[in-house]
């Protein structure tokens, strides 16, 4: 968990000579605990014979109040202003994101959870590479942070720390 926290804190640090904001530090710490929690508790849920579909439904139900309170349907309103191509891309992106999460949960059930979680955590590296490919400006701390988060998540997956 400490390694995850360290990586997320490094990612949130803006290397412009200013200090960390308390808010970005707090969110980094909260995210680290949530990542560690879902790694551990997905494994516990699967051991208790909870199905991937049930985990998916619970995830969607628990996220709905947050989305409704914070977005107030802005996403649906924004979709109306999109062109057909933009609507298609947004809809397909949403379907693929949900599908990948559901497939991950199915993979957790049919494989060893540690292996499935470790494979899922490779997405951190792919995100970094994609960011570099589209010329996103990443500083050294962010790159090191992503690598540290990846190491921490893989360690959590294999060792359950």
PDB file of C-alpha atoms in Angstrom:
ATOM      1  CA  UNK A   1       0.000   0.000   0.000  1.00  0.00           C
ATOM      2  CA  UNK A   2       2.872   2.352   0.833  1.00  0.00           C
ATOM      3  CA  UNK A   3       4.395   1.836  -2.627  1.00  0.00           C
ATOM      4  CA  UNK A   4       1.045   2.689  -4.261  1.00  0.00           C
ATOM      5  CA  UNK A   5       0.800   5.830  -2.147  1.00  0.00           C
ATOM      6  CA  UNK A   6       4.323   6.876  -3.031  1.00  0.00           C
ATOM      7  CA  UNK A   7       3.681   6.411  -6.759  1.00  0.00           C
ATOM      8  CA  UNK A   8       0.419   8.348  -6.687  1.00  0.00           C
ATOM      9  CA  UNK A   9       1.975  11.156  -4.668  1.00  0.00           C
ATOM     10  CA  UNK A  10       4.808  11.391  -7.217  1.00  0.00           C
ATOM     11  CA  UNK A  11       2.268  11.536 -10.050  1.00  0.00           C
ATOM     12  CA  UNK A  12       0.380  14.366  -8.355  1.00  0.00           C
ATOM     13  CA  UNK A  13       3.445  16.515  -7.714  1.00  0.00           C
ATOM     14  CA  UNK A  14       3.780  19.436 -10.102  1.00  0.00           C
ATOM     15  CA  UNK A  15       7.436  19.984 -10.713  1.00  0.00           C
ATOM     16  CA  UNK A  16       7.243  23.735 -11.179  1.00  0.00           C
ATOM     17  CA  UNK A  17       8.896  24.791  -7.945  1.00  0.00           C
ATOM     18  CA  UNK A  18       5.615  25.009  -6.052  1.00  0.00           C
ATOM     19  CA  UNK A  19       4.660  22.802  -3.148  1.00  0.00           C
ATOM     20  CA  UNK A  20       2.218  19.930  -3.262  1.00  0.00           C
ATOM     21  CA  UNK A  21      -1.294  21.054  -2.723  1.00  0.00           C
ATOM     22  CA  UNK A  22      -2.934  19.429   0.270  1.00  0.00           C
ATOM     23  CA  UNK A  23      -5.859  18.436  -1.906  1.00  0.00           C
ATOM     24  CA  UNK A  24      -3.768  16.540  -4.484  1.00  0.00           C
ATOM     25  CA  UNK A  25      -1.851  14.817  -1.693  1.00  0.00           C
ATOM     26  CA  UNK A  26      -5.092  13.815   0.037  1.00  0.00           C
ATOM     27  CA  UNK A  27      -6.600  12.430  -3.181  1.00  0.00           C
ATOM     28  CA  UNK A  28      -3.409  10.490  -3.889  1.00  0.00           C
ATOM     29  CA  UNK A  29      -3.608   8.841  -0.488  1.00  0.00           C
ATOM     30  CA  UNK A  30      -7.330   8.098  -0.814  1.00  0.00           C
ATOM     31  CA  UNK A  31      -6.770   6.602  -4.285  1.00  0.00           C
ATOM     32  CA  UNK A  32      -3.974   4.375  -2.955  1.00  0.00           C
ATOM     33  CA  UNK A  33      -6.202   2.961  -0.226  1.00  0.00           C
ATOM     34  CA  UNK A  34      -9.041   2.407  -2.713  1.00  0.00           C
ATOM     35  CA  UNK A  35      -6.760   0.608  -5.166  1.00  0.00           C
ATOM     36  CA  UNK A  36      -5.396  -1.592  -2.398  1.00  0.00           C
ATOM     37  CA  UNK A  37      -8.904  -2.207  -1.107  1.00  0.00           C
ATOM     38  CA  UNK A  38     -10.374  -3.324  -4.381  1.00  0.00           C
ATOM     39  CA  UNK A  39      -7.430  -5.633  -5.050  1.00  0.00           C
ATOM     40  CA  UNK A  40      -7.904  -7.336  -1.716  1.00  0.00           C
ATOM     41  CA  UNK A  41     -11.692  -7.351  -1.535  1.00  0.00           C
ATOM     42  CA  UNK A  42     -12.296  -8.567  -5.084  1.00  0.00           C
ATOM     43  CA  UNK A  43     -10.225 -11.585  -4.105  1.00  0.00           C
ATOM     44  CA  UNK A  44     -12.228 -12.035  -0.884  1.00  0.00           C
ATOM     45  CA  UNK A  45     -15.532 -11.689  -2.771  1.00  0.00           C
ATOM     46  CA  UNK A  46     -14.516 -14.293  -5.339  1.00  0.00           C
ATOM     47  CA  UNK A  47     -13.439 -16.678  -2.587  1.00  0.00           C
ATOM     48  CA  UNK A  48     -16.945 -16.232  -1.134  1.00  0.00           C
ATOM     49  CA  UNK A  49     -18.341 -17.276  -4.571  1.00  0.00           C
ATOM     50  CA  UNK A  50     -19.668 -13.815  -5.507  1.00  0.00           C
ATOM     51  CA  UNK A  51     -20.096 -13.738  -9.292  1.00  0.00           C
ATOM     52  CA  UNK A  52     -18.420 -11.173 -11.568  1.00  0.00           C
ATOM     53  CA  UNK A  53     -21.845  -9.916 -12.654  1.00  0.00           C
ATOM     54  CA  UNK A  54     -22.754  -9.188  -9.028  1.00  0.00           C
ATOM     55  CA  UNK A  55     -19.489  -7.307  -8.482  1.00  0.00           C
ATOM     56  CA  UNK A  56     -20.115  -5.306 -11.656  1.00  0.00           C
ATOM     57  CA  UNK A  57     -23.658  -4.390 -10.639  1.00  0.00           C
ATOM     58  CA  UNK A  58     -22.492  -3.328  -7.172  1.00  0.00           C
ATOM     59  CA  UNK A  59     -19.760  -1.176  -8.749  1.00  0.00           C
ATOM     60  CA  UNK A  60     -22.260   0.536 -11.045  1.00  0.00           C
ATOM     61  CA  UNK A  61     -24.854   1.062  -8.293  1.00  0.00           C
ATOM     62  CA  UNK A  62     -22.316   2.598  -5.922  1.00  0.00           C
ATOM     63  CA  UNK A  63     -21.017   4.980  -8.592  1.00  0.00           C
ATOM     64  CA  UNK A  64     -24.439   6.247  -9.712  1.00  0.00           C
ATOM     65  CA  UNK A  65     -25.139   8.606  -6.764  1.00  0.00           C
ATOM     66  CA  UNK A  66     -21.739  10.239  -7.214  1.00  0.00           C
ATOM     67  CA  UNK A  67     -22.245  10.671 -10.942  1.00  0.00           C
ATOM     68  CA  UNK A  68     -25.758  12.039 -10.520  1.00  0.00           C
ATOM     69  CA  UNK A  69     -24.813  14.505  -7.762  1.00  0.00           C
ATOM     70  CA  UNK A  70     -21.662  15.808  -9.419  1.00  0.00           C
ATOM     71  CA  UNK A  71     -22.648  15.777 -13.066  1.00  0.00           C
ATOM     72  CA  UNK A  72     -26.393  16.485 -12.835  1.00  0.00           C
ATOM     73  CA  UNK A  73     -26.835  14.732 -16.163  1.00  0.00           C
ATOM     74  CA  UNK A  74     -24.324  17.080 -17.825  1.00  0.00           C
ATOM     75  CA  UNK A  75     -22.843  14.121 -19.666  1.00  0.00           C
ATOM     76  CA  UNK A  76     -26.179  13.263 -21.278  1.00  0.00           C
ATOM     77  CA  UNK A  77     -26.820  16.906 -22.124  1.00  0.00           C
ATOM     78  CA  UNK A  78     -23.347  17.180 -23.632  1.00  0.00           C
ATOM     79  CA  UNK A  79     -23.981  14.065 -25.735  1.00  0.00           C
ATOM     80  CA  UNK A  80     -26.881  15.887 -27.442  1.00  0.00           C
ATOM     81  CA  UNK A  81     -24.491  18.574 -28.698  1.00  0.00           C
ATOM     82  CA  UNK A  82     -22.079  16.072 -30.245  1.00  0.00           C
ATOM     83  CA  UNK A  83     -21.854  15.317 -33.924  1.00  0.00           C
ATOM     84  CA  UNK A  84     -22.773  11.798 -35.009  1.00  0.00           C
ATOM     85  CA  UNK A  85     -19.094  10.825 -35.095  1.00  0.00           C
ATOM     86  CA  UNK A  86     -18.432  12.302 -31.628  1.00  0.00           C
ATOM     87  CA  UNK A  87     -21.520  10.544 -30.212  1.00  0.00           C
ATOM     88  CA  UNK A  88     -20.431   7.262 -31.763  1.00  0.00           C
ATOM     89  CA  UNK A  89     -16.905   7.590 -30.345  1.00  0.00           C
ATOM     90  CA  UNK A  90     -18.173   8.526 -26.871  1.00  0.00           C
ATOM     91  CA  UNK A  91     -20.733   5.711 -26.837  1.00  0.00           C
ATOM     92  CA  UNK A  92     -18.260   3.136 -28.109  1.00  0.00           C
ATOM     93  CA  UNK A  93     -15.688   4.314 -25.562  1.00  0.00           C
ATOM     94  CA  UNK A  94     -18.223   3.892 -22.752  1.00  0.00           C
ATOM     95  CA  UNK A  95     -19.245   0.443 -23.957  1.00  0.00           C
ATOM     96  CA  UNK A  96     -15.617  -0.666 -24.249  1.00  0.00           C
ATOM     97  CA  UNK A  97     -14.743   0.705 -20.792  1.00  0.00           C
ATOM     98  CA  UNK A  98     -17.677  -1.134 -19.171  1.00  0.00           C
ATOM     99  CA  UNK A  99     -16.978  -4.284 -21.163  1.00  0.00           C
ATOM    100  CA  UNK A 100     -13.303  -4.308 -20.207  1.00  0.00           C
ATOM    101  CA  UNK A 101     -14.205  -4.023 -16.525  1.00  0.00           C
ATOM    102  CA  UNK A 102     -16.745  -6.843 -16.803  1.00  0.00           C
ATOM    103  CA  UNK A 103     -14.237  -9.026 -18.696  1.00  0.00           C
ATOM    104  CA  UNK A 104     -11.688  -8.322 -15.981  1.00  0.00           C
ATOM    105  CA  UNK A 105     -14.152  -9.525 -13.350  1.00  0.00           C
ATOM    106  CA  UNK A 106     -14.872 -12.677 -15.382  1.00  0.00           C
ATOM    107  CA  UNK A 107     -11.117 -13.196 -15.730  1.00  0.00           C
ATOM    108  CA  UNK A 108     -10.756 -12.906 -11.972  1.00  0.00           C
ATOM    109  CA  UNK A 109     -13.214 -15.741 -11.532  1.00  0.00           C
ATOM    110  CA  UNK A 110     -11.736 -18.038 -14.145  1.00  0.00           C
ATOM    111  CA  UNK A 111      -8.031 -17.459 -13.406  1.00  0.00           C
ATOM    112  CA  UNK A 112      -5.981 -16.900 -10.338  1.00  0.00           C
ATOM    113  CA  UNK A 113      -6.988 -13.456  -9.047  1.00  0.00           C
ATOM    114  CA  UNK A 114      -3.353 -12.409  -8.608  1.00  0.00           C
ATOM    115  CA  UNK A 115      -2.606 -13.126 -12.266  1.00  0.00           C
ATOM    116  CA  UNK A 116      -5.709 -11.324 -13.547  1.00  0.00           C
ATOM    117  CA  UNK A 117      -5.043  -8.288 -11.353  1.00  0.00           C
ATOM    118  CA  UNK A 118      -1.390  -8.152 -12.391  1.00  0.00           C
ATOM    119  CA  UNK A 119      -2.390  -8.269 -16.072  1.00  0.00           C
ATOM    120  CA  UNK A 120      -4.960  -5.523 -15.512  1.00  0.00           C
ATOM    121  CA  UNK A 121      -2.298  -3.355 -13.931  1.00  0.00           C
ATOM    122  CA  UNK A 122      -0.287  -3.393 -17.133  1.00  0.00           C
ATOM    123  CA  UNK A 123      -2.796  -0.767 -18.292  1.00  0.00           C
ATOM    124  CA  UNK A 124      -0.841   1.770 -16.234  1.00  0.00           C
ATOM    125  CA  UNK A 125       2.194   1.289 -18.474  1.00  0.00           C
ATOM    126  CA  UNK A 126       0.056   1.365 -21.647  1.00  0.00           C
ATOM    127  CA  UNK A 127      -1.515   4.639 -20.492  1.00  0.00           C
ATOM    128  CA  UNK A 128       1.921   6.144 -19.971  1.00  0.00           C
ATOM    129  CA  UNK A 129       3.082   5.010 -23.412  1.00  0.00           C
ATOM    130  CA  UNK A 130      -0.096   6.312 -25.038  1.00  0.00           C
ATOM    131  CA  UNK A 131       0.399   9.657 -23.300  1.00  0.00           C
ATOM    132  CA  UNK A 132       3.914   9.859 -24.672  1.00  0.00           C
ATOM    133  CA  UNK A 133       2.683   8.842 -28.125  1.00  0.00           C
ATOM    134  CA  UNK A 134       0.193  11.723 -28.235  1.00  0.00           C
ATOM    135  CA  UNK A 135       2.905  14.093 -27.028  1.00  0.00           C
ATOM    136  CA  UNK A 136       1.488  14.595 -23.542  1.00  0.00           C
ATOM    137  CA  UNK A 137       3.968  16.462 -21.392  1.00  0.00           C
ATOM    138  CA  UNK A 138       4.958  14.247 -18.507  1.00  0.00           C
ATOM    139  CA  UNK A 139       7.599  15.210 -16.037  1.00  0.00           C
ATOM    140  CA  UNK A 140      10.140  12.825 -14.525  1.00  0.00           C
ATOM    141  CA  UNK A 141       8.162  12.540 -11.281  1.00  0.00           C
ATOM    142  CA  UNK A 142       5.037  11.456 -13.157  1.00  0.00           C
ATOM    143  CA  UNK A 143       6.908   8.791 -15.119  1.00  0.00           C
ATOM    144  CA  UNK A 144       8.621   7.480 -11.982  1.00  0.00           C
ATOM    145  CA  UNK A 145       5.274   7.667 -10.149  1.00  0.00           C
ATOM    146  CA  UNK A 146       3.529   5.523 -12.764  1.00  0.00           C
ATOM    147  CA  UNK A 147       6.297   2.940 -12.575  1.00  0.00           C
ATOM    148  CA  UNK A 148       6.134   2.901  -8.762  1.00  0.00           C
ATOM    149  CA  UNK A 149       2.319   2.538  -8.835  1.00  0.00           C
ATOM    150  CA  UNK A 150       2.688  -0.371 -11.261  1.00  0.00           C
ATOM    151  CA  UNK A 151       5.257  -2.089  -9.032  1.00  0.00           C
ATOM    152  CA  UNK A 152       3.076  -1.528  -5.960  1.00  0.00           C
ATOM    153  CA  UNK A 153      -0.051  -2.873  -7.652  1.00  0.00           C
ATOM    154  CA  UNK A 154       1.753  -5.951  -8.947  1.00  0.00           C
ATOM    155  CA  UNK A 155       3.260  -6.518  -5.502  1.00  0.00           C
ATOM    156  CA  UNK A 156      -0.177  -6.187  -3.951  1.00  0.00           C
ATOM    157  CA  UNK A 157      -1.545  -8.659  -6.486  1.00  0.00           C
ATOM    158  CA  UNK A 158       1.072 -11.321  -5.868  1.00  0.00           C
ATOM    159  CA  UNK A 159       1.839 -10.882  -2.213  1.00  0.00           C
ATOM    160  CA  UNK A 160      -1.435  -9.515  -0.859  1.00  0.00           C
ATOM    161  CA  UNK A 161       0.350  -6.876   1.189  1.00  0.00           C
TER     162      UNK A 161
END
